[in-house]
Coordinates of C-alpha atoms and ligand atoms in Angstrom, one line a residue:
M1 CA 50.9 23.2 42.3
Q2 CA 47.8 22.0 44.2
V3 CA 46.7 18.4 43.5
M4 CA 43.1 17.5 44.3
S5 CA 42.4 13.9 45.3
Y6 CA 39.2 12.0 44.8
D7 CA 37.8 8.5 44.9
F8 CA 36.3 8.8 41.4
C9 CA 36.8 11.1 38.5
V10 CA 34.5 11.1 35.4
I11 CA 35.5 12.8 32.2
G12 CA 32.6 14.0 30.1
G13 CA 29.5 16.0 30.9
G14 CA 27.1 14.2 28.5
I15 CA 24.3 12.0 29.6
V16 CA 26.6 8.9 29.9
G17 CA 29.1 10.7 32.1
L18 CA 26.5 12.2 34.4
A19 CA 24.6 8.9 34.6
V20 CA 27.9 7.1 35.6
A21 CA 28.7 9.8 38.2
H22 CA 25.2 9.6 39.7
R23 CA 25.4 5.8 39.9
L24 CA 28.8 5.8 41.5
L25 CA 27.6 8.1 44.3
S26 CA 24.4 6.0 44.7
E27 CA 26.5 2.9 45.2
R28 CA 29.2 4.5 47.2
P29 CA 27.5 7.2 49.2
G30 CA 30.0 9.6 50.8
A31 CA 32.7 8.9 48.2
S32 CA 34.5 11.9 46.7
L33 CA 33.9 12.4 43.0
V34 CA 34.6 15.0 40.4
V35 CA 33.2 15.3 36.8
L36 CA 35.5 17.2 34.3
E37 CA 33.8 18.7 31.2
K38 CA 35.6 20.8 28.7
E39 CA 32.6 22.9 27.7
N40 CA 31.0 25.6 29.8
A41 CA 27.7 23.7 30.2
L42 CA 26.6 20.1 30.3
A43 CA 25.1 18.2 27.3
V44 CA 26.7 20.4 24.7
H45 CA 27.6 17.7 22.2
Q46 CA 25.7 14.5 21.2
T47 CA 23.4 14.7 24.3
G48 CA 22.3 18.2 23.3
H49 CA 22.0 17.5 19.5
N50 CA 19.8 14.5 19.1
S51 CA 16.3 13.5 18.2
G52 CA 15.1 13.1 21.8
V53 CA 13.7 9.7 21.1
I54 CA 13.3 7.0 23.8
H55 CA 13.9 4.0 21.7
S56 CA 12.2 0.7 22.4
G57 CA 15.1 -1.6 21.4
I58 CA 13.5 -3.3 18.4
Y59 CA 16.4 -2.9 16.0
Y60 CA 19.3 -4.4 17.9
E61 CA 21.0 -7.8 17.7
P62 CA 19.4 -10.0 20.4
G63 CA 21.7 -10.4 23.4
S64 CA 23.8 -7.3 22.5
M65 CA 24.3 -4.6 25.0
K66 CA 22.2 -2.3 22.8
A67 CA 19.3 -4.7 22.9
R68 CA 19.5 -5.2 26.7
F69 CA 20.3 -1.7 27.8
C70 CA 17.9 0.0 25.4
R71 CA 14.9 -2.0 26.6
E72 CA 15.8 -1.5 30.3
G73 CA 16.8 2.1 29.6
A74 CA 13.5 3.0 27.9
A75 CA 11.7 2.0 31.1
A76 CA 14.2 3.7 33.4
T77 CA 14.3 6.9 31.4
K78 CA 10.5 7.2 31.6
E79 CA 10.5 6.5 35.3
F80 CA 13.3 9.1 35.8
A81 CA 11.4 11.7 33.8
K82 CA 8.2 11.1 35.7
E83 CA 9.9 11.2 39.1
H84 CA 11.7 14.5 38.3
G85 CA 9.0 16.3 36.4
I86 CA 10.8 16.3 33.1
A87 CA 8.5 16.5 30.0
L88 CA 7.8 13.1 28.5
D89 CA 5.4 12.0 25.7
V90 CA 5.0 8.3 24.9
R91 CA 3.1 8.5 21.6
G92 CA 4.5 5.5 19.7
K93 CA 6.2 5.0 16.5
L94 CA 5.3 3.6 13.1
L95 CA 8.0 1.9 11.0
V96 CA 6.7 2.2 7.5
A97 CA 7.5 -0.1 4.6
T98 CA 7.1 1.4 1.1
D99 CA 8.0 -1.6 -1.2
E100 CA 8.3 -5.3 -1.2
A101 CA 11.9 -5.4 0.0
E102 CA 11.2 -3.1 2.9
Y103 CA 8.1 -5.2 3.7
A104 CA 10.2 -8.3 4.0
R105 CA 12.7 -6.5 6.2
M106 CA 9.8 -5.1 8.3
L107 CA 8.6 -8.7 9.0
R108 CA 12.1 -9.6 10.2
L109 CA 12.0 -6.6 12.5
D110 CA 8.7 -7.8 13.8
E111 CA 10.3 -11.1 14.6
R112 CA 13.2 -9.4 16.3
A113 CA 10.8 -7.3 18.4
R114 CA 9.4 -10.5 19.7
V115 CA 12.8 -12.0 20.5
N116 CA 13.9 -8.7 22.2
G117 CA 10.6 -8.6 24.2
I118 CA 9.3 -5.4 22.6
R119 CA 5.6 -4.8 22.0
A120 CA 4.9 -4.4 18.3
E121 CA 1.8 -4.6 16.1
L122 CA 1.8 -5.2 12.3
I123 CA -0.8 -3.1 10.5
D124 CA -1.8 -3.0 6.8
A125 CA -1.8 -0.1 4.4
A126 CA -5.5 0.8 5.1
E127 CA -5.0 0.8 8.9
L128 CA -1.8 2.9 8.4
R129 CA -3.8 5.5 6.5
K130 CA -6.5 5.6 9.2
R131 CA -3.9 6.2 11.9
E132 CA -1.8 8.6 9.9
P133 CA -3.7 10.1 7.0
N134 CA -0.6 11.8 5.6
V135 CA 1.6 8.7 5.5
R136 CA 1.6 6.1 2.8
G137 CA 3.1 2.6 2.8
T138 CA 2.5 -1.1 2.0
G139 CA 2.2 -1.8 5.7
A140 CA 3.7 -0.7 9.0
L141 CA 5.0 -1.9 12.4
F142 CA 3.5 0.0 15.3
I143 CA 5.7 0.3 18.4
P144 CA 3.5 1.8 21.1
D145 CA 6.3 2.3 23.8
T146 CA 8.5 4.7 21.8
G147 CA 8.5 8.1 23.4
I148 CA 10.1 11.6 23.3
V149 CA 11.9 13.4 26.1
D150 CA 14.4 16.2 26.7
Y151 CA 17.8 14.6 27.2
P152 CA 19.7 17.8 28.2
A153 CA 17.1 18.3 31.0
I154 CA 17.7 14.7 32.2
T155 CA 21.5 15.4 32.1
R156 CA 21.1 18.6 34.1
K157 CA 18.9 16.8 36.6
L158 CA 21.5 14.1 37.0
G159 CA 24.1 16.8 37.5
E160 CA 22.0 18.4 40.3
L161 CA 21.6 15.0 42.0
V162 CA 25.4 14.4 41.7
Q163 CA 26.1 17.8 43.4
A164 CA 23.4 17.1 46.0
A165 CA 25.2 13.9 46.8
G166 CA 28.5 15.8 47.3
G167 CA 30.0 15.4 43.8
E168 CA 31.7 18.2 42.1
I169 CA 31.2 19.3 38.4
V170 CA 34.0 21.3 36.9
L171 CA 33.1 22.9 33.6
G172 CA 35.4 24.6 31.1
T173 CA 38.1 22.0 31.8
A174 CA 39.6 20.2 28.9
V175 CA 41.6 17.2 30.0
T176 CA 45.1 17.2 28.4
A177 CA 46.9 14.4 30.1
I178 CA 46.1 11.1 31.9
R179 CA 48.6 8.9 33.6
E180 CA 47.6 5.5 35.2
A181 CA 49.5 4.0 38.1
S182 CA 48.8 0.9 40.1
D183 CA 47.1 2.8 42.9
G184 CA 45.2 5.5 40.9
V185 CA 45.1 7.8 38.0
E186 CA 46.5 11.3 37.6
I187 CA 44.5 13.7 35.4
R188 CA 45.7 17.0 34.1
A189 CA 44.0 20.0 32.4
G190 CA 46.8 22.4 31.6
D191 CA 48.5 23.1 35.0
R192 CA 45.6 21.8 37.1
V193 CA 46.0 18.3 38.5
W194 CA 43.5 15.8 40.0
T195 CA 44.2 12.3 41.2
A196 CA 41.5 9.6 41.6
R197 CA 41.5 6.0 42.7
H198 CA 39.3 5.2 39.6
L199 CA 38.7 7.1 36.4
V200 CA 35.7 6.7 34.0
V201 CA 36.0 8.3 30.6
C202 CA 32.8 9.1 28.7
G203 CA 34.3 11.4 26.0
G204 CA 31.9 10.9 23.1
L205 CA 33.4 12.4 20.0
Q206 CA 36.8 12.5 21.7
A207 CA 36.7 9.0 23.2
D208 CA 39.5 7.4 21.2
R209 CA 41.8 10.4 21.8
L210 CA 41.2 10.3 25.5
A211 CA 42.0 6.6 25.5
K212 CA 45.3 7.2 23.6
L213 CA 46.1 10.0 26.0
A214 CA 45.8 7.5 28.8
G215 CA 48.1 5.0 27.1
V216 CA 45.2 2.7 26.0
D217 CA 45.0 1.5 22.4
P218 CA 41.3 2.1 21.4
G219 CA 41.6 -0.3 18.5
C220 CA 39.3 2.0 16.6
Q221 CA 38.8 5.6 15.5
I222 CA 35.8 7.8 16.3
V223 CA 34.4 9.0 13.0
P224 CA 32.0 11.9 13.0
F225 CA 28.8 11.2 11.1
R226 CA 26.8 14.4 10.7
G227 CA 23.0 14.1 11.3
E228 CA 21.4 17.0 9.5
Y229 CA 17.8 17.9 10.4
Y230 CA 15.1 20.1 9.0
Q231 CA 12.2 21.5 10.9
L232 CA 8.6 21.9 9.5
P233 CA 6.9 25.3 9.8
T234 CA 4.7 25.6 12.9
A235 CA 1.5 25.4 10.8
R236 CA 2.6 22.0 9.5
S237 CA 3.8 20.5 12.8
G238 CA 0.6 18.5 13.2
L239 CA 1.3 16.7 9.9
V240 CA 1.8 13.4 11.7
H241 CA 1.1 12.4 15.3
H242 CA 3.4 9.4 15.7
L243 CA 7.1 9.2 15.1
I244 CA 7.4 8.0 11.5
Y245 CA 10.4 5.9 10.6
P246 CA 11.5 4.2 7.4
I247 CA 12.7 0.5 7.5
P248 CA 16.4 0.8 8.2
D249 CA 19.3 -0.8 6.3
P250 CA 20.5 -3.5 8.7
A251 CA 24.1 -3.1 7.5
L252 CA 24.2 0.4 9.0
P253 CA 23.9 1.6 12.6
F254 CA 21.7 4.5 11.4
L255 CA 17.9 4.5 11.3
G256 CA 17.1 6.6 8.2
V257 CA 15.5 10.0 7.9
H258 CA 12.4 10.1 10.0
L259 CA 9.6 12.5 10.9
N260 CA 10.1 13.2 14.5
P261 CA 7.8 15.2 16.8
T262 CA 9.9 16.7 19.6
I263 CA 9.1 17.5 23.2
D264 CA 9.0 21.3 22.4
G265 CA 6.1 20.8 19.9
S266 CA 8.2 20.9 16.7
L267 CA 8.2 18.4 14.0
T268 CA 11.6 17.6 12.6
V269 CA 12.8 15.7 9.6
G270 CA 16.1 13.8 9.8
P271 CA 18.8 13.0 10.6
N272 CA 20.7 11.8 7.6
A273 CA 24.2 10.3 8.2
V274 CA 27.0 12.1 6.3
L275 CA 30.7 11.6 6.9
G276 CA 31.8 14.7 8.7
L277 CA 35.2 16.5 8.3
A278 CA 35.1 17.9 11.8
R279 CA 34.2 16.2 15.0
E280 CA 32.7 19.2 16.7
G281 CA 32.0 21.5 13.7
Y282 CA 28.2 21.8 13.5
R283 CA 28.0 24.2 10.5
K284 CA 27.6 22.6 7.1
W285 CA 30.9 21.8 5.4
S286 CA 32.8 22.4 8.7
F287 CA 36.4 21.3 8.3
N288 CA 39.0 20.7 11.0
R289 CA 42.6 20.0 9.9
R290 CA 43.5 17.7 12.8
D291 CA 40.3 15.7 12.5
F292 CA 40.6 15.3 8.8
G293 CA 44.3 14.4 8.9
E294 CA 43.6 11.6 11.4
M295 CA 40.8 10.3 9.3
A296 CA 42.9 10.3 6.2
R297 CA 45.7 8.4 8.0
F298 CA 43.3 5.7 9.4
R299 CA 43.2 2.7 7.1
G300 CA 39.8 1.6 8.5
N301 CA 38.1 4.6 6.9
Y302 CA 39.1 3.5 3.4
R303 CA 37.9 0.0 4.1
M304 CA 34.6 1.4 5.5
G305 CA 34.3 3.7 2.4
R306 CA 34.7 0.8 0.0
Q307 CA 32.1 -1.3 1.9
H308 CA 29.5 1.5 1.9
V309 CA 30.3 3.6 -1.1
R310 CA 26.8 3.7 -2.6
T311 CA 25.2 4.8 0.7
G312 CA 28.0 7.3 1.3
V313 CA 27.5 9.0 -2.1
R314 CA 23.7 9.0 -1.7
E315 CA 23.9 10.6 1.7
L316 CA 26.4 13.2 0.5
R317 CA 24.2 14.0 -2.6
N318 CA 21.1 14.4 -0.4
S319 CA 23.0 16.6 2.0
A320 CA 24.1 18.9 -0.8
F321 CA 20.7 18.9 -2.6
K322 CA 17.6 19.4 -0.6
R323 CA 15.5 17.8 -3.3
G324 CA 17.2 14.4 -2.8
Y325 CA 16.6 14.7 1.0
L326 CA 13.0 15.5 0.3
A327 CA 12.6 12.5 -2.0
E328 CA 13.7 10.2 0.8
C329 CA 10.9 11.5 3.1
R330 CA 8.3 11.6 0.4
K331 CA 8.5 7.9 0.0
Y332 CA 6.4 7.6 3.1
C333 CA 5.0 11.2 3.4
P334 CA 4.2 12.4 -0.1
S335 CA 2.6 15.7 0.9
L336 CA 5.9 17.1 2.1
E337 CA 7.1 20.1 0.1
L338 CA 10.5 21.7 -0.4
S339 CA 9.2 24.7 1.6
D340 CA 8.5 22.4 4.6
L341 CA 12.2 21.9 5.1
Q342 CA 13.3 24.8 7.3
P343 CA 16.8 24.9 8.8
R344 CA 17.5 23.2 12.1
P345 CA 20.9 22.6 13.8
A346 CA 22.7 19.4 13.0
G347 CA 24.1 16.8 15.4
I348 CA 27.3 14.8 15.1
R349 CA 27.4 11.1 16.0
A350 CA 30.5 9.6 17.5
Q351 CA 30.8 6.3 15.6
A352 CA 33.6 3.9 16.2
V353 CA 35.2 2.3 13.1
L354 CA 37.6 -0.6 13.5
K355 CA 40.9 -1.0 11.7
D356 CA 39.2 -3.5 9.2
G357 CA 36.5 -0.9 8.3
T358 CA 33.7 -2.3 10.5
L359 CA 31.2 0.2 11.9
V360 CA 30.9 -1.0 15.5
H361 CA 27.2 -1.6 16.1
D362 CA 27.2 -2.3 19.8
F363 CA 28.4 -0.2 22.7
M364 CA 32.1 -0.7 23.4
L365 CA 34.0 -0.4 26.7
V366 CA 37.6 -0.9 27.5
R367 CA 38.8 -1.6 31.0
T368 CA 42.2 -1.3 32.6
V369 CA 43.3 -1.7 36.2
R370 CA 42.1 1.8 37.3
M371 CA 40.2 3.1 34.3
L372 CA 37.2 2.4 32.2
H373 CA 36.8 4.0 28.8
V374 CA 33.4 4.1 27.1
L375 CA 34.6 4.0 23.5
N376 CA 31.4 3.6 21.5
A377 CA 28.2 5.0 22.8
P378 CA 26.1 6.1 19.8
S379 CA 22.3 5.9 19.5
P380 CA 20.5 4.6 21.6
A381 CA 23.0 5.5 24.3
A382 CA 20.8 8.4 25.5
T383 CA 17.9 6.0 26.0
S384 CA 20.3 3.5 27.5
A385 CA 22.4 5.8 29.7
L386 CA 21.0 4.6 33.0
P387 CA 21.6 0.8 32.5
I388 CA 25.0 1.7 30.8
S389 CA 26.0 3.4 34.0
R390 CA 25.0 0.4 36.1
H391 CA 27.1 -1.8 33.9
V392 CA 30.1 0.6 33.9
V393 CA 30.0 0.8 37.7
A394 CA 29.7 -3.0 38.1
E395 CA 32.7 -3.4 35.8
L396 CA 34.7 -0.8 37.6
L397 CA 34.0 -1.9 41.1
G398 CA 33.9 -5.6 40.2
Ligands
LIG1 C1 22.0 13.3 15.4 C2 21.8 12.4 16.6 C3 20.6 11.8 16.9 C4 20.5 11.0 18.0 N1 19.2 10.5 18.4 C5 19.1 9.8 19.5 C6 17.9 9.4 20.0 O1 16.8 9.9 19.5 N2 17.8 8.6 21.1 C7 18.9 8.1 21.7 O2 18.8 7.3 22.6 N3 20.2 8.5 21.3 C8 20.3 9.3 20.2 N4 21.5 9.7 19.8 C9 22.7 9.2 20.5 C10 22.9 10.0 21.8 O3 22.7 11.4 21.6 C11 24.3 9.7 22.3 O4 24.5 8.3 22.2 C12 24.6 10.1 23.7 O5 24.2 11.5 23.8 C13 26.0 9.9 24.1 O6 26.3 10.5 25.3 P1 27.8 10.7 25.8 O7 27.7 11.3 27.2 O8 28.5 9.4 25.6 O9 28.4 11.8 24.7 P2 28.3 13.3 24.6 O10 27.0 13.9 24.9 O11 28.9 13.7 23.3 O12 29.3 13.8 25.8 C14 30.7 13.7 25.8 C15 31.3 14.8 26.6 O13 32.7 14.6 26.8 C16 33.3 15.9 26.8 N5 34.7 15.8 26.5 C17 35.3 15.4 25.4 N6 36.7 15.5 25.5 C18 36.9 16.0 26.7 C19 38.1 16.4 27.4 N7 39.3 16.3 26.8 N8 38.0 16.9 28.6 C20 36.8 17.1 29.2 N9 35.6 16.8 28.6 C21 35.7 16.2 27.3 C22 32.5 16.6 25.6 O14 32.7 18.0 25.7 C23 31.1 16.1 25.8 O15 30.3 17.0 26.6 C24 21.6 10.6 18.7 C25 22.9 11.2 18.4 C26 23.0 12.1 17.4 C27 24.3 12.8 17.1

């Protein structure tokens, strides 16, 4: 059996894994590095099934990794896209309040924007109507620096840069065993074996399983939250110009169903956040026995269910009945019709849930002597991937 030896191994060919690989080779030029990805292409899971938004960082708890990395990441992502000729459109976002309670929450977000150093402008209902004639609200918060981009294209470019710097990317390779020793890590995929002085695991929807495989207690379970989208017919894709978001529920790490122009010229509606029964089952009502069995055995999920029962039922109902989904969007865009909601593939978020039922809001990393596991990297981790990689490499190389 041939054993291949490297300085660094990265598991996961999403945007976080590729950003980490790129950063490692930038900081240690000439080092040997291999990226292992189980699919036959990069960016197949979360990185290839998202809204493509470069978030500004307005929502996140001041001082959290999300707040810091998102703001830095927004600037770094725009710079990277410009430098490498990747399509980018910074057209700004409107967070729209539709009643008194939302208006009050919007004012708190305006305050948070200031604390987090994000440019924001409060506008009244008349100004909102002037800027977006098809949108209604009692007021809105305009975030001029929000943009849209193609994250799979960024990931592929990072892959090219990794290879140009001497790194290897091995696709179609599902890691099945990880063994840490004091001087390095042994990684297996079936009968193939790699050793590395350091391992970074960026496994997205499989992050907790990869941690367990390596003998690390993740302290959480990755729970799949489906994000179901619709797409407007081409003739209606000019309905709004900006990204139009509702005011989110601060108890949840999800942003609410929004109207989202994409970099390919479409206008999408979504995503909702429905508890999934399969981590990588993209079709509606997908079910995976192993995924479901593990969810059913994890006490944290029952606690989470009890804490968010009303939201969970509403999301499930709106997923099953398009009219409920439509009603959510009509609160701020009343001219939307049922016929506007055309099918579009769903995405699945990897959301860490703790044993006490807490939905982990911030990014979460676990470090051992020779490994670093990125355990929770949900939105805005695509926006934040470049600063996350800087942080990961600093932690790893100390
Ligand atoms: C619906 C939705 C909308 C979103 N919208 C946005 C947005 O607008 N802006 C934003 O910033 N973020 C957004 N996000 C979040 C963002 O997409 C993710 O945070 C980001 O893509 C995470 O990247 P990742 O590399 O950690 O994970 P992934 O892209 O999921 O990559 C993990 C990789 O690990 C591989 N892997 C797993 N197990 C193994 C194994 N055993 N062996 C080898 N490889 C393995 C997988 O195949 C996968 O390719 C959204 C996410 C979703 C789902």
